[in-house]
Short mmCIF file of C-alpha atoms in Angstrom, two decimals:
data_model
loop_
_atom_site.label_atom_id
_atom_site.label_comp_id
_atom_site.label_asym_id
_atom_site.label_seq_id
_atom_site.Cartn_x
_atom_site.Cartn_y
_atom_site.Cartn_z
CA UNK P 1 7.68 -0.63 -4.32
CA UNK P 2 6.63 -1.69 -7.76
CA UNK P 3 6.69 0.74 -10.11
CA UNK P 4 3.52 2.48 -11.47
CA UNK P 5 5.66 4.79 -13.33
CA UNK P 6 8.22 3.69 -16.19
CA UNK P 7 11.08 6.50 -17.64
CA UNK P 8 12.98 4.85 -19.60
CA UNK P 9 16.67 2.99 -19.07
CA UNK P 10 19.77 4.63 -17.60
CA UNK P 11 22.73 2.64 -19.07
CA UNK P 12 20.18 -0.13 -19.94
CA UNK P 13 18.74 -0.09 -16.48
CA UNK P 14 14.88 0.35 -16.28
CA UNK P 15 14.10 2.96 -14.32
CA UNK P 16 10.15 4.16 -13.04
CA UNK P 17 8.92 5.08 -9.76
CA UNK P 18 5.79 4.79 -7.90
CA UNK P 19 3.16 6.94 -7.23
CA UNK P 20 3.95 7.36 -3.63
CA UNK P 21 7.50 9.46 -5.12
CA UNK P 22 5.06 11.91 -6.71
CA UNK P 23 3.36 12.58 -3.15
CA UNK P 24 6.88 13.11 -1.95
CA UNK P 25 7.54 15.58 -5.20
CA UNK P 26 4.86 17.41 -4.14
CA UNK P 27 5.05 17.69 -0.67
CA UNK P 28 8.64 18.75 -0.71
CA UNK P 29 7.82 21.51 -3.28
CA UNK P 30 5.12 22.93 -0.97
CA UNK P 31 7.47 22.94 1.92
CA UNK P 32 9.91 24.90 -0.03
CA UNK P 33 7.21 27.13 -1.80
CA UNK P 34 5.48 27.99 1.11
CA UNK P 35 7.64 28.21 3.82
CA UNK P 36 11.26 28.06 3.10
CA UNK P 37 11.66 30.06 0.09
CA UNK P 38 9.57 33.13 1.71
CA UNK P 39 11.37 33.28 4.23
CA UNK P 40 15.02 33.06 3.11
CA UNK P 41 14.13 34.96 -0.56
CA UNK P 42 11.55 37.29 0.35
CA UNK P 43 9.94 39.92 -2.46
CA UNK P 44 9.12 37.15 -5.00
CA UNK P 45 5.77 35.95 -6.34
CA UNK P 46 3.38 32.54 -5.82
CA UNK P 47 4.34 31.78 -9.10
CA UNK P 48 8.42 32.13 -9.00
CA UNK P 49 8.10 30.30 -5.57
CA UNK P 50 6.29 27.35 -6.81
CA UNK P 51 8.35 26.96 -9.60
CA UNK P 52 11.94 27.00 -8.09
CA UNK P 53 10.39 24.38 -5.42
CA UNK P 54 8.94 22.43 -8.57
CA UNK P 55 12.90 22.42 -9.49
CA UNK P 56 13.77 22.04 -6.13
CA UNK P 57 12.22 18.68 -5.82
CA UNK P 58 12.72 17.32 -9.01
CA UNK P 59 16.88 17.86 -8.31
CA UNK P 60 16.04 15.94 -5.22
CA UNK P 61 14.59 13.02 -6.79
CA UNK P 62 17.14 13.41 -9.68
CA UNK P 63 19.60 12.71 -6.70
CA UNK P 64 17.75 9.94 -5.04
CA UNK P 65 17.80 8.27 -8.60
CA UNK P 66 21.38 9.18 -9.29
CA UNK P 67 22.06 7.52 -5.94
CA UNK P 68 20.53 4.33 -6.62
CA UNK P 69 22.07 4.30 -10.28
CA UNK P 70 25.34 4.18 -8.28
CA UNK P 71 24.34 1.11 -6.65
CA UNK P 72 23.03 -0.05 -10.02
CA UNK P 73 26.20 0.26 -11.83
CA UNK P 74 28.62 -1.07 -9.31
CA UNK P 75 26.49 -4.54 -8.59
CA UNK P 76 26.39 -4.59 -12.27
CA UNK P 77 29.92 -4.29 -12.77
CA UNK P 78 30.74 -7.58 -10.10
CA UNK P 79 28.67 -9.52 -12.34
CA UNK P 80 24.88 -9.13 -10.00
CA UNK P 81 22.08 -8.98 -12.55
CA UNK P 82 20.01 -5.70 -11.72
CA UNK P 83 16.58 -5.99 -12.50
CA UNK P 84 15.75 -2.19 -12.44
CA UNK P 85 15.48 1.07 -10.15
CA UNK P 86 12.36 2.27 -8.59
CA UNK P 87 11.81 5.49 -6.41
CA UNK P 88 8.91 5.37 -3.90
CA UNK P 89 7.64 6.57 -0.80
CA UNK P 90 10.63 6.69 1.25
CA UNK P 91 13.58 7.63 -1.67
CA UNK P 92 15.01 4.80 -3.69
CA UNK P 93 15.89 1.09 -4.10
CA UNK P 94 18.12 -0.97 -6.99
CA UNK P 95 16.32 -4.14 -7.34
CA UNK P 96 19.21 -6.95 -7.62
CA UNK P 97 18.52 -10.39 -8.74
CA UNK P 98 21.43 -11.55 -7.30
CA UNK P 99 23.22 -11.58 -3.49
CA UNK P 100 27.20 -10.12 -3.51
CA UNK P 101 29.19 -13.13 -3.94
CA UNK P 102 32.08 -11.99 -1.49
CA UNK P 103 32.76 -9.18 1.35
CA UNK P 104 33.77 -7.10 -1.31
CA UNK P 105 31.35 -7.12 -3.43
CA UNK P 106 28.68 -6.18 -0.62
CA UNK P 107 31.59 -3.13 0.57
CA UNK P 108 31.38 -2.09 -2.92
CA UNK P 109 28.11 -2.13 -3.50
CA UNK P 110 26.70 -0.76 -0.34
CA UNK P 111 29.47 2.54 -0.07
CA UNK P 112 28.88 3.86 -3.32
CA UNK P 113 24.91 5.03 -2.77
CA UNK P 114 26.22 7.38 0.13
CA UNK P 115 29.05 8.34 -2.00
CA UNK P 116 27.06 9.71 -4.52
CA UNK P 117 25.11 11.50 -2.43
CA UNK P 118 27.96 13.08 -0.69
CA UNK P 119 29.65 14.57 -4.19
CA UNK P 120 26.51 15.57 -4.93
CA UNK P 121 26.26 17.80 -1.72
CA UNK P 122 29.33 19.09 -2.37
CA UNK P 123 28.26 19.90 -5.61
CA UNK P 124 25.18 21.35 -4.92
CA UNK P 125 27.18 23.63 -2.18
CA UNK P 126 29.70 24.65 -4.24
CA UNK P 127 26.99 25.85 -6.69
CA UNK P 128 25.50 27.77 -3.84
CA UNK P 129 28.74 29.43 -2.47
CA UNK P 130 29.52 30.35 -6.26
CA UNK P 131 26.12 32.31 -6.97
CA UNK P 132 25.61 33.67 -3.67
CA UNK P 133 29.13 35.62 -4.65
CA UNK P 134 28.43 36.59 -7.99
CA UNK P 135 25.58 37.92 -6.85
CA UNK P 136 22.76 34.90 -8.38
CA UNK P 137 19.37 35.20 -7.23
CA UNK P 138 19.12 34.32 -3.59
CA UNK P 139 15.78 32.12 -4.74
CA UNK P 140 18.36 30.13 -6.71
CA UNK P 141 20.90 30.15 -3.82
CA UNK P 142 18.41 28.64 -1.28
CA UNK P 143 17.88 25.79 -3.47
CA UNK P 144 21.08 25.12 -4.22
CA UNK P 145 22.10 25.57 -0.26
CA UNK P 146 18.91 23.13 0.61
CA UNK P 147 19.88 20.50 -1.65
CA UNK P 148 23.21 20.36 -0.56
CA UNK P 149 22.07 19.56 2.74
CA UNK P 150 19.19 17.11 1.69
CA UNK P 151 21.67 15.34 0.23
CA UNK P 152 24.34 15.46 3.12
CA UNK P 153 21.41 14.46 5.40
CA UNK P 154 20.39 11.18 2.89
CA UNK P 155 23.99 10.16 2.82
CA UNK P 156 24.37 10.05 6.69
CA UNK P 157 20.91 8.50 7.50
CA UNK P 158 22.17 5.57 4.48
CA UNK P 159 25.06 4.83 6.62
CA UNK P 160 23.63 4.36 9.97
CA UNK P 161 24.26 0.65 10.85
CA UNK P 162 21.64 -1.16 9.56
CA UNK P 163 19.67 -2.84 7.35
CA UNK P 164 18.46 -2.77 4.91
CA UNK P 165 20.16 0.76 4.99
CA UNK P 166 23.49 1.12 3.24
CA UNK P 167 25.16 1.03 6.40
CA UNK P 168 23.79 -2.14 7.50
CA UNK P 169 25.21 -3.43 4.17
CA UNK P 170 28.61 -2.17 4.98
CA UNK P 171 27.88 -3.82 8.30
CA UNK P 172 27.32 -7.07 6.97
CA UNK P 173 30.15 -6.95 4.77
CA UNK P 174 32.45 -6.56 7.31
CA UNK P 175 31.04 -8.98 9.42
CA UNK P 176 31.03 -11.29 6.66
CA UNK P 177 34.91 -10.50 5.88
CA UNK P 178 35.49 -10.98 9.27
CA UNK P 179 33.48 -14.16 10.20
CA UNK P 180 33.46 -16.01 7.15
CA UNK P 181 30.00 -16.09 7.39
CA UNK P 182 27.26 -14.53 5.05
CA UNK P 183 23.94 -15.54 7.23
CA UNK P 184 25.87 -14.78 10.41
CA UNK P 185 26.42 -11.51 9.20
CA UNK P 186 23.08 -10.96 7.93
CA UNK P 187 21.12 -11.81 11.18
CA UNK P 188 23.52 -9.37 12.97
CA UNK P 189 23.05 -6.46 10.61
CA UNK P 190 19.02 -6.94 10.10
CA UNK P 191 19.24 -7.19 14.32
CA UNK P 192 20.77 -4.05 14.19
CA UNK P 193 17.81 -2.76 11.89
CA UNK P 194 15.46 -3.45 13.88
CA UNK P 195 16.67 -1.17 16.82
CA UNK P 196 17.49 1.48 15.15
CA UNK P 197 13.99 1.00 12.88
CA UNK P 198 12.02 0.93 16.85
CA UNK P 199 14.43 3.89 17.87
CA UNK P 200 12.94 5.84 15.14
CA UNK P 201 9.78 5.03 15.81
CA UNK P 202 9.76 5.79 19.22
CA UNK P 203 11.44 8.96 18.58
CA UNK P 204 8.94 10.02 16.01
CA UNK P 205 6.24 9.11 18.24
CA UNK P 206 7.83 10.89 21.45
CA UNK P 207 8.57 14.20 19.39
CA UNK P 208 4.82 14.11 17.75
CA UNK P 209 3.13 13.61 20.74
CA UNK P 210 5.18 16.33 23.22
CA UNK P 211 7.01 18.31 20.81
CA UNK P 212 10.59 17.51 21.78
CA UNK P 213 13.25 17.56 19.85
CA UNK P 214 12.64 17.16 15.75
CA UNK P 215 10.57 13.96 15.98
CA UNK P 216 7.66 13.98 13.86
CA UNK P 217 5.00 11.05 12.62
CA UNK P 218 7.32 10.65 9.70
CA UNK P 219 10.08 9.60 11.56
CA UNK P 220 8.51 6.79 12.71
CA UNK P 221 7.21 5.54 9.75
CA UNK P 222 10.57 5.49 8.79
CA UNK P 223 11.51 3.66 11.36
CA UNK P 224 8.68 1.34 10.88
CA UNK P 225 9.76 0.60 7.32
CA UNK P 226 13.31 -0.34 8.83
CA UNK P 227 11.93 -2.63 11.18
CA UNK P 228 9.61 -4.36 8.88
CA UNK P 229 12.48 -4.70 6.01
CA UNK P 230 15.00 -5.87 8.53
CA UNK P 231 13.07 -8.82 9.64
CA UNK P 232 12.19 -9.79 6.24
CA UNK P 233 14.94 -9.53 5.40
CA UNK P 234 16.39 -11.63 7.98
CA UNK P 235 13.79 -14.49 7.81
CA UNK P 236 15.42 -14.50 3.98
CA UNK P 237 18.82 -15.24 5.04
CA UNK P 238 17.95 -17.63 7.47
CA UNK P 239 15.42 -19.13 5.12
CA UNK P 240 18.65 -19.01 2.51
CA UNK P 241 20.89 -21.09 5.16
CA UNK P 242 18.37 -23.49 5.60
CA UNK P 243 18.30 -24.96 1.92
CA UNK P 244 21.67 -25.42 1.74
CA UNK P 245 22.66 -26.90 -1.87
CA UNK P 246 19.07 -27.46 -3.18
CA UNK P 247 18.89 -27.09 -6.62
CA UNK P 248 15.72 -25.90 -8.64
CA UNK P 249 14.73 -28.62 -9.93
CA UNK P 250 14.73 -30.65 -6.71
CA UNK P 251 12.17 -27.69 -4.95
CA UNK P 252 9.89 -26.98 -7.71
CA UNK P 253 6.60 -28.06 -8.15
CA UNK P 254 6.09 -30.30 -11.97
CA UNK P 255 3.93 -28.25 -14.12
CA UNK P 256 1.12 -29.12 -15.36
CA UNK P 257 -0.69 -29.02 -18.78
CA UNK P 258 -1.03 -25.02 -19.55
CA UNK P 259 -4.87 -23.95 -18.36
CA UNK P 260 -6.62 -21.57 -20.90
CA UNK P 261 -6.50 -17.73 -19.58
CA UNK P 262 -10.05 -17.26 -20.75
CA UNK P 263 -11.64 -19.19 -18.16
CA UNK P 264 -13.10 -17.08 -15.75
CA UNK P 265 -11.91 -17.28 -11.96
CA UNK P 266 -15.13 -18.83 -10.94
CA UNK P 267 -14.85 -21.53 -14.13
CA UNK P 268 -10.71 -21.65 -13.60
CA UNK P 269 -11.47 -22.27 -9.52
CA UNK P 270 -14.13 -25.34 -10.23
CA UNK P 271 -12.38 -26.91 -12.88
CA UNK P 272 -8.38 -26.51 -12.12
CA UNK P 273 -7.55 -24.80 -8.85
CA UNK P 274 -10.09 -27.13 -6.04
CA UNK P 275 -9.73 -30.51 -7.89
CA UNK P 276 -5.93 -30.33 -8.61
CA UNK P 277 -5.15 -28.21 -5.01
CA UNK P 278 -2.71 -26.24 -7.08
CA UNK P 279 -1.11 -23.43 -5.66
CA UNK P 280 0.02 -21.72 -9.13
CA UNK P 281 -0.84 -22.67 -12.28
CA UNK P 282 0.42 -21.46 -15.90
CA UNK P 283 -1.60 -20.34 -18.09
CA UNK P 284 -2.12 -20.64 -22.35
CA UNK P 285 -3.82 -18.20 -24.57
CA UNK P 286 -6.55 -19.38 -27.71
CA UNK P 287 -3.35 -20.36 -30.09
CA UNK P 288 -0.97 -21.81 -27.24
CA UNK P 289 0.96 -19.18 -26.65
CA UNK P 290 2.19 -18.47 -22.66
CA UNK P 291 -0.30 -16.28 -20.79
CA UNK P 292 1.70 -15.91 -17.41
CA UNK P 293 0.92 -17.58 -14.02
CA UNK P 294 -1.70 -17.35 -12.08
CA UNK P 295 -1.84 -18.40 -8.53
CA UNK P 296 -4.72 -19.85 -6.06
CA UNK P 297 -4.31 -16.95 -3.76
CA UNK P 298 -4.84 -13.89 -6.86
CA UNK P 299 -8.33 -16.17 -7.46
CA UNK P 300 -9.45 -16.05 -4.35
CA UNK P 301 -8.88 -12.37 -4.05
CA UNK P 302 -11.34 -11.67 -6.74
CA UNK P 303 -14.71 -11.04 -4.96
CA UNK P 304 -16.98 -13.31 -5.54
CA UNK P 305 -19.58 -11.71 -7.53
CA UNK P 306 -17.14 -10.84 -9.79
CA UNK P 307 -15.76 -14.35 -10.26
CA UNK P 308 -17.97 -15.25 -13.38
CA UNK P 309 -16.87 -11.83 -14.50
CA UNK P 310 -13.03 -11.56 -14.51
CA UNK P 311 -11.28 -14.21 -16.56
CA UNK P 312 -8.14 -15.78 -14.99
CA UNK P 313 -5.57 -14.56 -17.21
CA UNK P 314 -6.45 -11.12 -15.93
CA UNK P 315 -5.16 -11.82 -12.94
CA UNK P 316 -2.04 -13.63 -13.97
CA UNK P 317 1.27 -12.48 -13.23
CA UNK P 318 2.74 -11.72 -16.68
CA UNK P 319 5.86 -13.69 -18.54
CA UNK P 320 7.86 -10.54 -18.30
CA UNK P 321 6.95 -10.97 -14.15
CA UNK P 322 7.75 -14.23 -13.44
CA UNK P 323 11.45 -15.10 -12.02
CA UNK P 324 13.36 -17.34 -14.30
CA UNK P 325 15.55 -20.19 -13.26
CA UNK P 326 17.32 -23.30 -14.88
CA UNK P 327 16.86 -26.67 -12.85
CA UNK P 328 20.42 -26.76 -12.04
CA UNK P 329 20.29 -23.04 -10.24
CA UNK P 330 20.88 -23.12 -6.83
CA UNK P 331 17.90 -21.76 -4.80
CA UNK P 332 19.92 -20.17 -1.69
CA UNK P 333 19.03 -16.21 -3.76
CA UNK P 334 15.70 -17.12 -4.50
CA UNK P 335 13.70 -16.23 -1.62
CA UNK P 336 14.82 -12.65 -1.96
CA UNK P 337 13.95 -12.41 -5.52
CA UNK P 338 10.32 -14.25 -4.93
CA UNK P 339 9.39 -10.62 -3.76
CA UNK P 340 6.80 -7.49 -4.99
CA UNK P 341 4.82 -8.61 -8.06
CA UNK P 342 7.67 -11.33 -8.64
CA UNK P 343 6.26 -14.04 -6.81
CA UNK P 344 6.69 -17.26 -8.69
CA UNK P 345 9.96 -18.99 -10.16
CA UNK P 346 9.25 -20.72 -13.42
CA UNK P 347 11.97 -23.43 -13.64
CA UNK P 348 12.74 -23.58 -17.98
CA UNK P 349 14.98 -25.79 -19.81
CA UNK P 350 14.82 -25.99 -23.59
CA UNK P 351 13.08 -23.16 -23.67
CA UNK P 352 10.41 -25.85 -22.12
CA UNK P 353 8.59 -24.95 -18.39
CA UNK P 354 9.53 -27.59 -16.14
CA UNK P 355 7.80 -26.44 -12.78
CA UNK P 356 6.98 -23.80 -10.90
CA UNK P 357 8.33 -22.64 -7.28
CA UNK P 358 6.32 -20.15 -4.90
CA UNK P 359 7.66 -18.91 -1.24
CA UNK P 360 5.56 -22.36 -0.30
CA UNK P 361 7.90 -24.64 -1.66
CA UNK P 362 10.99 -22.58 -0.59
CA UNK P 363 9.18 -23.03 2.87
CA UNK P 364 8.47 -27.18 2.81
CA UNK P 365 12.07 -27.13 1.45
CA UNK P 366 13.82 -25.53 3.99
CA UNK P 367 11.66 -27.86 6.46
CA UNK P 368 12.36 -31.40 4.50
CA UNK P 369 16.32 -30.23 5.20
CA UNK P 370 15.91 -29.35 8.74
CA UNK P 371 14.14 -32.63 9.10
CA UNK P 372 16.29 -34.58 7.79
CA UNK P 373 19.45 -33.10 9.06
CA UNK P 374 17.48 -33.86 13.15
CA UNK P 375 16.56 -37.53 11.65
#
């Protein structure tokens, strides 16, 4: 879900999408162009089709983003940092740095996504029910009409029971209110993702292969997606319980001297990655500036006749990448923020790097306390 496509800031919120959104853009505009328009505004030409589905599906990813602003705004407002918006393959999602620190946070947080999408259906009918009696063009109608339900539709499937869907947010909020418990809830509510996610799937699958009911191949790669988020995201929480009161500066790996970014990955693996068995490594440019992190695993991914070819620092993750954290910062959020092209906490004090955390130290962390809690 990282975004190949930047437009701007909404209220100081960076918002882009991914390429996968524009294969959405498009194929929603041909199914209104071709097929739905025809048949509900006949007498029009190619051209006036293509164009109100061209509007058509822009409205409907102006609604998937005005969605996710909602949940943008709200986490922002009970003090979560929001690192940006991004619309991809399967609608939207507000990146937050930071868990809901109570029940209601999460309620509030969570309910205001389907919200949105709900005035804007009522919107978007109203609009329709006004022009069809004036007398608008029906083209103009149809849109209107479809929107309104494309929007009443992404409300409802956001607040089926589970997550990561909106639902399974309110879920876990009210589990959490009710048990005291954030993990508790979480493992519940991600449980409940992944039947609903293998539901889907088998739904999708069943309608695709025998042509009952509205199941298609689609369907179940939605469903897929839920069950595949829902166990991450449960392995997070648990992973979350498990360190406890750790603080940064007691999981991180000590950095080491900054390695130059000009090395190449074949140079960078013989001289720094094999004889220190580093798993990340920062990185300096010719006049000491930062250059980013690079890790052992982006090296290795370089194919090996290019190794003498790419330099090190061009597979680095960036400065503006890299998760920030003070030593004192408890690590019980981090694990969902070590995510996408975020993959490695840099642990600064003084404006000074202190170490660097990965997933793998979360990991050996979260074992060390288990270990010695059983010893």
């Amino acid at each position: 879900m990282t975004a190949s496509l930047r437009f701007g800031r909404v209220a100081g919120i960076p918002v882009g999408a991914s390429w996968s959104a524009l294969l959405i853009a498009s194929l929603i505009a041909w199914s209104l162009a071709g097929r739905l328009l025809p048949a509900q505004a006949p007498g029009l030409g190619p051209a006036a089709y293509w164009l109100a589905g061209a509007v058509g599906a822009g409205l409907f990813l102006g609604s998937l983003l005005a969605h996710e602003i909602g949940h943008a705004l709200v986490a922002r407002r009970a003090g979560l940092r929001v690192r940006g918006i991004t619309l991809w393959l399967l609608g939207g999602v507000a990146q937050l740095e930071d868990e809901p620190a109570s029940p209601g946070d999460e309620l509030r947080v969570a309910i205001v996504g389907p919200a949105v999408s709900l005035a804007l259906a009522v919107a978007f009918g109203l609009a329709a029910f006004g022009l069809a009696v004036a007398g608008g063009p029906a083209v103009v109608v149809v849109v209107a009409a479809w929107l309104a339900v494309a929007n009443t539709a992404l409300a409802l499937f956001n607040l089926l029971p589970a997550a990561p869907l909106d639902g399974g947010r309110v879920l876990r909020g009210l589990l959490w209110r009710r048990h005291g418990s954030r993990v508790r809830a979480s493992v519940t509510a991600t449980r409940a993702g992944v039947w609903v996610g293998g539901g889907l799937v088998a739904y999708g699958l069943l309608g695709a292969l025998t042509g009952w009911g509205i199941g298609t191949l689609w369907t179940s790669l939605v469903g897929w997606f839920l069950v595949v988020a829902a166990r991450q995201e449960r392995d997070q929480a648990v992973l979350s319980s498990q360190l406890g009161g750790l603080r940064a500066g007691q999981v991180m790996t000590p950095a080491p001297a900054a390695a130059p970014a000009w090395f190449t990955v074949d140079a960078f693996l013989r001289n720094y990655v094999e004889p220190w068995q580093a798993a990340a490594l920062p990185l300096r440019t010719f006049d000491g500036r930062a250059a980013g992190v690079v890790t052992a695993a982006a090296l290795y991914a370089v194919p090996a006749d290019r190794r003498h070819i790419v330099r090190s620092g061009d597979v680095a993750i960036p400065v503006s990448a890299l998760v920030m954290v003070g030593p004192d910062e408890p690590v019980t959020g981090l694990a969902g923020r070590l995510a996408n092209d975020r993959t490695v906490a840099a642990v600064v004090a003084g404006g000074q790097l202190l170490g660097l955390i990965t997933a793998s130290d979360l990991a050996r962390a979260s074992m060390g306390d288990r270990h010695r809690a059983v010893a």
